[in-house]
């Protein structure tokens, strides 16, 4: 069975971008692939050097993963920092990555702009650590959202370069994996591009119905359709993106026709989206509450996940040491 791995940094609660862009794919893939999912707590040190209660932050994501439907019997869940083997691979991979190409990564440039007083080496080598996360399991597929495409390109580069330098076919080149035909980007509802924690425009899986409705009803719109069958401006298309994701085809067609014949009322569209979103989020929210109260269970799942991940990483590291020429 093909191996799959993915992770999310524990820098807050999961939002709809994380869910539809990544975690929903995790849940679907666990039946058909050999999956492992993790919580990228080391990666969060690149932006949050003193992260407070990092174990509790990891538990938060773990509870949310479980609530979304990841079954640790099918797909072990672990915390990145529990698998120290990753660092050894990170070191070897870093030896073959060049300053110029790391500096050209868009997310590095963005973060460097956002935190000019802390342009640390971890930020620069973020893609190498991500490559180590993936390559330590020799994973073939990685479910992530569109914003991770460049990091994935770097992971493939790490794999190719290692294979070339040592004349082996050891690492497969990991592919991004999307469930639909193309990468999903969940938009923000404030007219600012994508939904994201740093954008401050998220609908969270923990949000109650009232909060969700309020956030949807506040979505930015325009003065309404004027010409029949005209293309939709971005802020309106964003609403239709939500409709496509959470409502059924018939509902989508209904509002699409209303747009096309210029009878659409944005209030009705928003009410529909809010109601259908609540249907998706409410059962997840209940499960989050259940798992969050169960710290012992969470810690056990993470411990067991780490054992599986460590065994998988150790096997890879031993091979890597052998290939480079170190004692095993
Ligand atoms: P954030 O941007 O809120 O900090 P992360 O960068 O931690 O979120 O993303 C974790 C995962 O969720 C990644 O796989 C990412 O691609 C996905 N993701 C985040 N936001 C979105 C979005 N708006 N649309 C699609 N996928 C997203
Ligand atoms: N960079 C990813 C993000 O910001 C998180 C991540 C770290 C990851 N290591 C990974 C994702 C390995 C997939 C595979 O969302």
Coordinates of C-alpha atoms and ligand atoms in Angstrom, one line a residue:
X1 CA 0.0 0.0 0.0
X2 CA 1.3 3.5 -0.8
X3 CA 2.4 5.6 2.1
X4 CA 0.8 8.9 3.0
X5 CA 1.9 11.5 5.5
X6 CA 0.8 15.0 6.4
X7 CA 0.8 17.4 9.3
X8 CA -0.4 20.7 10.5
X9 CA 1.3 23.2 12.9
X10 CA -0.3 23.6 16.3
X11 CA -0.6 27.3 16.2
X12 CA -4.3 27.6 16.9
X13 CA -7.6 25.7 16.3
X14 CA -8.4 24.1 13.0
X15 CA -10.5 26.2 10.7
X16 CA -12.5 25.4 7.6
X17 CA -9.5 26.0 5.4
X18 CA -7.6 23.4 7.2
X19 CA -10.6 21.1 7.2
X20 CA -11.6 21.3 3.6
X21 CA -8.0 21.8 2.3
X22 CA -6.4 19.0 4.2
X23 CA -8.0 17.1 7.1
X24 CA -11.0 16.0 5.1
X25 CA -8.6 14.3 2.7
X26 CA -6.8 12.7 5.6
X27 CA -10.0 11.1 6.7
X28 CA -10.9 9.8 3.2
X29 CA -7.4 8.5 2.6
X30 CA -7.1 6.4 5.7
X31 CA -9.1 3.6 4.2
X32 CA -7.1 3.2 1.0
X33 CA -3.5 4.1 2.0
X34 CA -0.9 3.4 4.7
X35 CA -1.4 6.8 6.4
X36 CA 0.3 8.7 9.3
X37 CA -0.7 12.1 10.4
X38 CA 1.2 14.3 12.7
X39 CA 1.3 17.6 14.6
X40 CA 4.2 19.8 13.4
X41 CA 5.2 21.4 16.7
X42 CA 8.9 21.8 15.7
X43 CA 7.8 23.8 12.7
X44 CA 5.8 26.2 14.9
X45 CA 9.1 27.2 16.6
X46 CA 10.0 29.0 13.4
X47 CA 7.4 31.7 14.1
X48 CA 6.7 31.1 17.8
X49 CA 10.1 30.6 19.5
X50 CA 8.5 30.5 23.0
X51 CA 5.3 28.7 22.3
X52 CA 3.8 28.5 25.9
X53 CA 2.1 25.2 26.6
X54 CA 3.1 23.4 23.5
X55 CA 1.9 20.0 24.7
X56 CA -1.6 21.4 25.3
X57 CA -1.5 23.0 21.8
X58 CA -0.7 19.7 20.3
X59 CA -3.5 18.0 22.3
X60 CA -5.9 20.6 20.8
X61 CA -5.1 19.6 17.2
X62 CA -5.0 15.9 18.2
X63 CA -8.6 16.2 19.6
X64 CA -9.6 18.0 16.4
X65 CA -8.1 15.4 14.1
X66 CA -10.0 12.7 16.0
X67 CA -13.2 14.7 15.9
X68 CA -12.9 15.1 12.1
X69 CA -12.8 11.3 11.9
X70 CA -9.2 10.2 11.7
X71 CA -9.1 6.8 13.3
X72 CA -5.7 6.1 14.9
X73 CA -6.2 2.4 14.4
X74 CA -6.1 3.0 10.6
X75 CA -3.8 6.1 10.6
X76 CA -1.5 6.6 13.6
X77 CA -1.3 10.2 14.8
X78 CA 1.9 11.5 16.4
X79 CA 3.6 14.6 17.5
X80 CA 6.6 15.6 15.4
X81 CA 8.9 16.3 18.4
X82 CA 8.3 12.7 19.7
X83 CA 10.2 11.4 16.7
X84 CA 13.8 12.6 17.1
X85 CA 14.9 10.5 14.1
X86 CA 13.5 13.3 11.9
X87 CA 16.3 15.7 13.0
X88 CA 19.0 13.4 11.7
X89 CA 17.4 13.2 8.3
X90 CA 16.9 17.0 8.4
X91 CA 20.6 17.4 8.9
X92 CA 21.6 15.2 6.0
X93 CA 19.1 16.8 3.7
X94 CA 20.2 20.3 4.7
X95 CA 23.8 19.5 3.5
X96 CA 22.4 19.3 0.0
X97 CA 20.1 22.3 0.0
X98 CA 21.5 25.7 -1.2
X99 CA 21.1 29.1 0.4
X100 CA 19.8 30.6 -2.9
X101 CA 17.0 28.2 -3.5
X102 CA 15.9 28.3 0.1
X103 CA 15.8 32.1 0.1
X104 CA 13.6 32.0 -3.0
X105 CA 10.8 30.1 -1.3
X106 CA 7.8 32.4 -1.2
X107 CA 6.7 31.5 2.3
X108 CA 10.2 32.2 3.5
X109 CA 10.1 35.6 1.9
X110 CA 6.7 36.4 3.4
X111 CA 7.6 35.3 6.9
X112 CA 10.9 37.2 6.7
X113 CA 8.9 40.3 5.8
X114 CA 6.4 39.7 8.7
X115 CA 9.1 39.0 11.3
X116 CA 12.1 41.0 10.2
X117 CA 13.7 40.7 13.7
X118 CA 13.6 37.0 13.7
X119 CA 14.7 35.7 10.2
X120 CA 16.1 32.5 11.8
X121 CA 17.8 29.5 10.1
X122 CA 14.8 27.4 11.0
X123 CA 12.6 29.6 8.9
X124 CA 15.0 29.3 6.0
X125 CA 15.2 25.5 6.3
X126 CA 11.5 25.0 7.0
X127 CA 11.1 23.2 3.7
X128 CA 14.0 20.8 4.6
X129 CA 12.3 19.9 7.9
X130 CA 9.1 19.3 6.0
X131 CA 10.9 17.1 3.5
X132 CA 12.4 15.1 6.4
X133 CA 8.9 14.6 7.8
X134 CA 7.8 13.1 4.5
X135 CA 10.9 11.3 3.4
X136 CA 11.5 9.6 6.7
X137 CA 8.5 7.5 5.9
X138 CA 9.3 7.3 2.2
X139 CA 5.8 8.6 1.6
X140 CA 4.4 8.7 -1.9
X141 CA 1.5 11.1 -1.4
X142 CA 1.0 14.1 0.8
X143 CA -2.5 15.6 1.2
X144 CA -2.0 19.4 1.6
X145 CA -3.7 22.6 0.5
X146 CA -2.6 24.7 -2.5
X147 CA -0.4 27.0 -0.4
X148 CA 2.0 24.0 0.2
X149 CA 2.8 23.4 -3.4
X150 CA 6.2 25.1 -3.3
X151 CA 7.2 23.3 -0.1
X152 CA 6.3 20.0 -1.8
X153 CA 8.4 21.0 -4.8
X154 CA 11.3 21.4 -2.4
X155 CA 10.6 18.0 -0.8
X156 CA 10.8 16.4 -4.3
X157 CA 14.1 18.3 -4.8
X158 CA 15.5 16.9 -1.6
X159 CA 14.5 13.3 -2.6
X160 CA 16.0 13.7 -6.2
X161 CA 19.2 15.2 -5.0
X162 CA 19.8 12.6 -2.4
X163 CA 19.2 9.9 -4.9
X164 CA 21.5 11.6 -7.5
X165 CA 24.3 12.3 -5.1
X166 CA 24.5 8.8 -3.7
X167 CA 23.5 7.1 -7.0
X168 CA 20.5 5.3 -5.4
X169 CA 16.8 5.1 -6.1
X170 CA 16.0 5.3 -2.4
X171 CA 13.5 8.1 -1.9
X172 CA 10.3 8.3 -3.9
X173 CA 9.4 11.8 -5.1
X174 CA 6.4 12.6 -2.9
X175 CA 3.4 14.0 -4.8
X176 CA 0.8 16.5 -3.5
X177 CA -2.5 14.9 -3.2
X178 CA -5.9 16.6 -3.7
X179 CA -9.2 14.8 -3.6
X180 CA -10.9 16.9 -6.2
X181 CA -9.3 17.5 -9.6
X182 CA -7.4 20.5 -8.4
X183 CA -6.1 22.0 -5.2
X184 CA -8.8 23.5 -3.0
X185 CA -8.4 27.0 -1.7
X186 CA -10.9 28.0 0.9
X187 CA -11.4 31.8 0.6
X188 CA -11.8 34.2 3.4
X189 CA -15.2 35.8 3.7
X190 CA -13.7 39.3 4.2
X191 CA -12.6 39.7 0.6
X192 CA -8.9 39.1 1.5
X193 CA -8.0 35.9 -0.5
X194 CA -7.6 32.8 1.6
X195 CA -9.0 31.8 4.9
X196 CA -6.0 31.7 7.3
X197 CA -5.1 32.1 10.9
X198 CA -2.8 35.0 10.2
X199 CA -5.5 36.6 8.1
X200 CA -7.8 36.6 11.2
X201 CA -10.8 35.7 9.1
X202 CA -11.4 32.0 10.1
X203 CA -14.5 30.0 10.8
X204 CA -13.3 27.5 13.3
X205 CA -14.5 23.9 13.8
X206 CA -15.0 24.9 17.4
X207 CA -17.4 27.8 16.5
X208 CA -21.0 27.4 17.6
X209 CA -23.9 27.8 15.2
X210 CA -24.5 31.4 16.2
X211 CA -20.9 32.4 15.6
X212 CA -20.8 30.6 12.3
X213 CA -24.0 32.3 11.1
X214 CA -22.7 35.7 12.2
X215 CA -19.4 35.2 10.4
X216 CA -21.2 34.1 7.2
X217 CA -23.8 36.9 7.3
X218 CA -20.9 39.5 7.6
X219 CA -19.2 38.2 4.4
X220 CA -18.3 41.0 2.0
X221 CA -20.5 41.3 -1.1
X222 CA -21.2 44.0 -3.7
X223 CA -24.4 45.8 -4.8
X224 CA -25.7 42.7 -6.7
X225 CA -25.9 41.2 -10.2
X226 CA -26.9 43.8 -12.8
X227 CA -26.4 42.1 -16.2
X228 CA -27.8 38.5 -16.8
X229 CA -25.2 35.7 -17.1
X230 CA -22.3 38.0 -16.1
X231 CA -19.1 36.6 -14.5
X232 CA -19.1 36.8 -10.7
X233 CA -16.7 39.2 -9.0
X234 CA -14.2 37.4 -6.6
X235 CA -16.1 38.1 -3.3
X236 CA -19.3 36.6 -4.8
X237 CA -17.5 33.7 -6.3
X238 CA -16.1 33.1 -2.8
X239 CA -19.6 32.6 -1.5
X240 CA -20.3 30.2 -4.4
X241 CA -17.2 28.3 -3.5
X242 CA -18.6 27.6 0.0
X243 CA -22.0 26.7 -1.5
X244 CA -20.3 24.2 -3.8
X245 CA -18.5 22.6 -0.9
X246 CA -21.2 22.4 1.7
X247 CA -24.5 22.4 -0.2
X248 CA -26.0 19.8 -2.6
X249 CA -25.9 20.2 -6.4
X250 CA -29.5 21.2 -6.6
X251 CA -29.1 24.1 -4.2
X252 CA -26.0 25.2 -6.0
X253 CA -27.9 25.2 -9.3
X254 CA -30.8 27.2 -7.7
X255 CA -28.6 30.0 -6.6
X256 CA -26.5 29.9 -9.7
X257 CA -29.7 30.5 -11.8
X258 CA -30.7 33.3 -9.5
X259 CA -27.3 34.9 -10.1
X260 CA -27.7 34.5 -13.8
X261 CA -31.2 36.0 -14.0
X262 CA -30.2 38.8 -11.6
X263 CA -32.8 37.9 -8.9
X264 CA -30.2 36.7 -6.3
X265 CA -30.5 38.1 -2.8
X266 CA -27.2 37.8 -1.0
X267 CA -29.0 37.4 2.4
X268 CA -30.7 34.2 1.2
X269 CA -27.5 32.8 -0.2
X270 CA -25.7 33.5 3.1
X271 CA -28.5 32.0 5.1
X272 CA -28.3 28.8 3.0
X273 CA -24.5 28.6 3.4
X274 CA -24.6 29.2 7.1
X275 CA -27.3 26.5 7.6
X276 CA -25.4 23.9 5.6
X277 CA -22.1 24.8 7.2
X278 CA -23.6 24.3 10.6
X279 CA -24.7 20.9 9.6
X280 CA -21.1 20.0 8.8
X281 CA -19.5 21.6 11.8
X282 CA -22.0 20.8 14.6
X283 CA -21.2 17.1 14.9
X284 CA -17.5 17.7 14.6
X285 CA -17.7 20.4 17.4
X286 CA -19.5 17.9 19.7
X287 CA -16.7 15.4 19.1
X288 CA -14.0 18.0 19.8
X289 CA -15.6 18.6 23.2
X290 CA -15.7 14.9 23.9
X291 CA -12.0 14.3 23.0
X292 CA -10.7 17.5 24.5
X293 CA -12.0 16.4 27.9
X294 CA -10.2 13.1 27.6
X295 CA -6.5 14.0 28.1
X296 CA -5.4 10.5 29.0
X297 CA -6.9 9.1 25.8
X298 CA -5.2 11.8 23.7
X299 CA -1.8 11.2 25.4
X300 CA -2.1 7.4 24.8
X301 CA -3.0 7.9 21.1
X302 CA 0.0 10.2 20.7
X303 CA 2.3 7.8 22.4
X304 CA 1.2 4.8 20.3
X305 CA 1.4 6.9 17.2
X306 CA 4.9 8.0 18.0
X307 CA 6.0 4.3 18.4
X308 CA 4.8 3.5 14.9
X309 CA 6.3 6.6 13.4
X310 CA 9.6 6.1 15.1
X311 CA 9.9 2.5 13.8
X312 CA 9.2 3.7 10.3
X313 CA 11.7 6.6 10.6
X314 CA 14.4 4.4 12.2
X315 CA 14.2 2.0 9.3
X316 CA 14.7 4.8 6.8
X317 CA 17.5 6.5 8.8
X318 CA 19.4 3.2 9.1
X319 CA 19.3 2.9 5.3
X320 CA 20.3 6.5 4.9
X321 CA 23.3 6.0 7.2
X322 CA 24.3 2.9 5.3
X323 CA 24.0 4.8 1.9
X324 CA 26.1 7.7 3.1
X325 CA 28.6 5.4 4.8
X326 CA 28.0 6.0 8.5
X327 CA 28.0 3.2 11.1
X328 CA 24.5 1.8 11.7
Ligands
LIG1 P1 -3.0 28.8 8.3 O1 -2.8 29.4 6.9 O2 -4.3 29.1 8.9 O3 -1.8 29.1 9.2 P2 -1.7 26.3 8.0 O4 -0.7 27.0 7.1 O5 -1.4 25.8 9.3 O6 -3.0 27.2 8.1 O7 -2.3 25.1 7.1 C1 -2.5 23.7 7.5 C2 -3.0 22.9 6.3 O8 -4.3 23.5 5.9 C3 -2.2 23.0 5.1 O9 -2.3 21.7 4.4 C4 -2.8 24.0 4.2 O10 -2.6 23.8 2.9 C5 -4.3 23.9 4.6 N1 -5.0 25.1 4.5 C6 -4.9 26.2 5.3 N2 -5.7 27.2 4.9 C7 -6.3 26.8 3.7 C8 -7.2 27.4 2.9 N3 -7.7 28.6 3.0 N4 -7.7 26.6 1.8 C9 -7.2 25.4 1.6 N5 -6.3 24.8 2.4 C10 -5.8 25.5 3.5
LIG2 N1 4.1 23.2 6.2 C1 2.8 22.6 6.6 C2 1.8 23.7 6.8 O1 2.1 24.8 7.1 C3 2.9 21.7 7.8 C4 3.8 20.5 7.6 C5 5.0 20.4 8.2 C6 3.6 19.4 6.7 N2 5.6 19.2 7.7 C7 4.7 18.6 6.8 C8 2.6 19.1 5.8 C9 4.8 17.4 6.1 C10 2.7 17.9 5.1 C11 3.8 17.1 5.3 O2 0.6 23.4 6.8

